Amino acid sequence: MSIYVHVMQALAGLAGGRVFPLVADEGVDTPYIVVQRVGGPATNFLTGEAPEKQMNRVQVTVWAASVLEAEAVGGQVEAAIRGAVDLQPEVLGRAVDDYDPTTKYKGSRQEFRIFC
């Protein structure tokens, strides 16, 4: 199953269900969440077999009309991913603020390590 499916399922109840892989749909209402795979260590076996699961680094960004809303939903994102214990999540650091000058949306971005 795709890493996007796993993470989006964990976040489905947040931001009114507005959770998107890679980029949000044009014109979507805020707040919304964007999930992006940003790498992770490769798993290699001497036998050459492909692993059943991979360690994935995932970046999750919340976009909102205000920084307080982005921060609040970002906290919900962290709690939801921490609660998805079947993904063996690891929080890789505190959230980072972001700003989109085109839309004037405020963002909260955080990275996680997910094993699936």
mmCIF file of C-alpha atoms in Angstrom:
data_model
loop_
_atom_site.group_PDB
_atom_site.id
_atom_site.type_symbol
_atom_site.label_atom_id
_atom_site.label_comp_id
_atom_site.label_asym_id
_atom_site.label_seq_id
_atom_site.Cartn_x
_atom_site.Cartn_y
_atom_site.Cartn_z
ATOM 1 C CA MET A 1 0.000 0.000 0.000
ATOM 2 C CA SER A 2 1.251 3.500 -0.792
ATOM 3 C CA ILE A 3 2.789 5.622 1.973
ATOM 4 C CA TYR A 4 0.278 8.301 0.959
ATOM 5 C CA VAL A 5 -2.655 5.983 1.666
ATOM 6 C CA HIS A 6 -1.290 5.073 5.106
ATOM 7 C CA VAL A 7 -0.650 8.664 6.198
ATOM 8 C CA MET A 8 -3.815 10.071 4.647
ATOM 9 C CA GLN A 9 -5.871 7.437 6.490
ATOM 10 C CA ALA A 10 -4.263 8.497 9.771
ATOM 11 C CA LEU A 11 -5.118 12.150 9.044
ATOM 12 C CA ALA A 12 -8.537 11.662 7.421
ATOM 13 C CA GLY A 13 -10.498 13.119 10.342
ATOM 14 C CA LEU A 14 -8.562 16.408 10.359
ATOM 15 C CA ALA A 15 -9.068 19.705 8.483
ATOM 16 C CA GLY A 16 -12.549 18.694 7.373
ATOM 17 C CA GLY A 17 -11.053 15.713 5.529
ATOM 18 C CA ARG A 18 -9.042 18.033 3.237
ATOM 19 C CA VAL A 19 -5.859 15.936 3.102
ATOM 20 C CA PHE A 20 -3.933 15.762 -0.186
ATOM 21 C CA PRO A 21 -0.872 13.940 -1.515
ATOM 22 C CA LEU A 22 1.898 16.252 -2.803
ATOM 23 C CA VAL A 23 -0.278 19.291 -3.642
ATOM 24 C CA ALA A 24 -3.786 20.456 -2.746
ATOM 25 C CA ASP A 25 -6.565 20.794 -5.282
ATOM 26 C CA GLU A 26 -6.859 24.309 -6.670
ATOM 27 C CA GLY A 27 -9.316 26.547 -4.810
ATOM 28 C CA VAL A 28 -9.673 24.257 -1.778
ATOM 29 C CA ASP A 29 -10.849 25.870 1.459
ATOM 30 C CA THR A 30 -8.481 26.231 4.395
ATOM 31 C CA PRO A 31 -7.374 24.643 6.536
ATOM 32 C CA TYR A 32 -5.980 21.779 4.513
ATOM 33 C CA ILE A 33 -3.139 19.305 4.835
ATOM 34 C CA VAL A 34 -0.549 18.287 2.256
ATOM 35 C CA VAL A 35 1.490 15.080 2.628
ATOM 36 C CA GLN A 36 4.771 14.690 0.768
ATOM 37 C CA ARG A 37 7.258 11.813 0.743
ATOM 38 C CA VAL A 38 10.737 13.304 1.170
ATOM 39 C CA GLY A 39 12.959 10.222 1.147
ATOM 40 C CA GLY A 40 14.242 7.932 3.839
ATOM 41 C CA PRO A 41 16.949 5.320 4.167
ATOM 42 C CA ALA A 42 16.911 2.431 1.706
ATOM 43 C CA THR A 43 16.494 -1.107 3.018
ATOM 44 C CA ASN A 44 18.763 -3.588 1.269
ATOM 45 C CA PHE A 45 19.157 -7.332 1.755
ATOM 46 C CA LEU A 46 22.164 -9.372 0.657
ATOM 47 C CA THR A 47 19.767 -11.730 -1.123
ATOM 48 C CA GLY A 48 18.587 -8.910 -3.387
ATOM 49 C CA GLU A 49 14.997 -9.349 -2.285
ATOM 50 C CA ALA A 50 12.755 -6.312 -1.991
ATOM 51 C CA PRO A 51 11.669 -5.558 1.585
ATOM 52 C CA GLU A 52 7.997 -5.832 2.480
ATOM 53 C CA LYS A 53 8.175 -2.514 4.333
ATOM 54 C CA GLN A 54 10.285 0.629 3.945
ATOM 55 C CA MET A 55 11.321 3.429 6.264
ATOM 56 C CA ASN A 56 9.815 6.607 4.790
ATOM 57 C CA ARG A 57 10.469 10.228 5.664
ATOM 58 C CA VAL A 58 7.245 12.205 5.289
ATOM 59 C CA GLN A 59 6.658 15.946 5.437
ATOM 60 C CA VAL A 60 3.197 17.122 6.457
ATOM 61 C CA THR A 61 2.212 20.754 5.937
ATOM 62 C CA VAL A 62 -0.933 22.418 7.224
ATOM 63 C CA TRP A 63 -2.092 25.541 5.342
ATOM 64 C CA ALA A 64 -4.547 27.903 7.036
ATOM 65 C CA ALA A 65 -5.803 31.477 7.019
ATOM 66 C CA SER A 66 -4.075 32.253 10.333
ATOM 67 C CA VAL A 67 -0.892 31.119 12.012
ATOM 68 C CA LEU A 68 -2.855 30.091 15.117
ATOM 69 C CA GLU A 69 -5.123 27.837 13.065
ATOM 70 C CA ALA A 70 -2.121 26.310 11.263
ATOM 71 C CA GLU A 71 -0.446 25.672 14.608
ATOM 72 C CA ALA A 72 -3.589 24.105 16.109
ATOM 73 C CA VAL A 73 -4.201 21.763 13.177
ATOM 74 C CA GLY A 74 -0.470 20.989 13.085
ATOM 75 C CA GLY A 75 -0.727 19.811 16.691
ATOM 76 C CA GLN A 76 -3.627 17.568 15.696
ATOM 77 C CA VAL A 77 -1.508 16.161 12.853
ATOM 78 C CA GLU A 78 1.316 15.275 15.234
ATOM 79 C CA ALA A 79 -1.098 13.622 17.672
ATOM 80 C CA ALA A 80 -2.780 11.625 14.883
ATOM 81 C CA ILE A 81 0.512 10.356 13.475
ATOM 82 C CA ARG A 82 1.850 9.496 16.933
ATOM 83 C CA GLY A 83 -1.391 7.577 17.491
ATOM 84 C CA ALA A 84 -0.984 5.532 14.290
ATOM 85 C CA VAL A 85 1.184 2.989 16.107
ATOM 86 C CA ASP A 86 0.919 0.432 13.282
ATOM 87 C CA LEU A 87 3.078 2.835 11.216
ATOM 88 C CA GLN A 88 5.777 2.872 13.934
ATOM 89 C CA PRO A 89 5.981 6.678 13.664
ATOM 90 C CA GLU A 90 8.855 8.825 14.841
ATOM 91 C CA VAL A 91 8.570 12.603 15.110
ATOM 92 C CA LEU A 92 11.743 14.043 13.576
ATOM 93 C CA GLY A 93 11.521 17.528 15.014
ATOM 94 C CA ARG A 94 9.309 20.402 16.031
ATOM 95 C CA ALA A 95 7.044 22.091 13.524
ATOM 96 C CA VAL A 96 8.395 24.869 11.286
ATOM 97 C CA ASP A 97 6.281 27.881 10.317
ATOM 98 C CA ASP A 98 5.755 28.658 6.640
ATOM 99 C CA TYR A 99 4.120 31.382 4.548
ATOM 100 C CA ASP A 100 2.856 31.437 0.961
ATOM 101 C CA PRO A 101 3.055 35.006 -0.385
ATOM 102 C CA THR A 102 0.763 34.221 -3.320
ATOM 103 C CA THR A 103 -2.192 32.977 -1.250
ATOM 104 C CA LYS A 104 -1.141 34.670 2.004
ATOM 105 C CA TYR A 105 -1.763 31.337 3.751
ATOM 106 C CA LYS A 106 0.180 30.519 6.890
ATOM 107 C CA GLY A 107 1.679 27.078 7.257
ATOM 108 C CA SER A 108 2.949 24.629 9.835
ATOM 109 C CA ARG A 109 5.330 21.969 8.481
ATOM 110 C CA GLN A 110 6.671 18.914 10.317
ATOM 111 C CA GLU A 111 8.578 15.774 9.364
ATOM 112 C CA PHE A 112 8.003 12.205 10.492
ATOM 113 C CA ARG A 113 9.579 8.805 9.902
ATOM 114 C CA ILE A 114 7.009 6.124 9.063
ATOM 115 C CA PHE A 115 7.645 2.393 8.618
ATOM 116 C CA CYS A 116 5.222 0.743 6.220
#
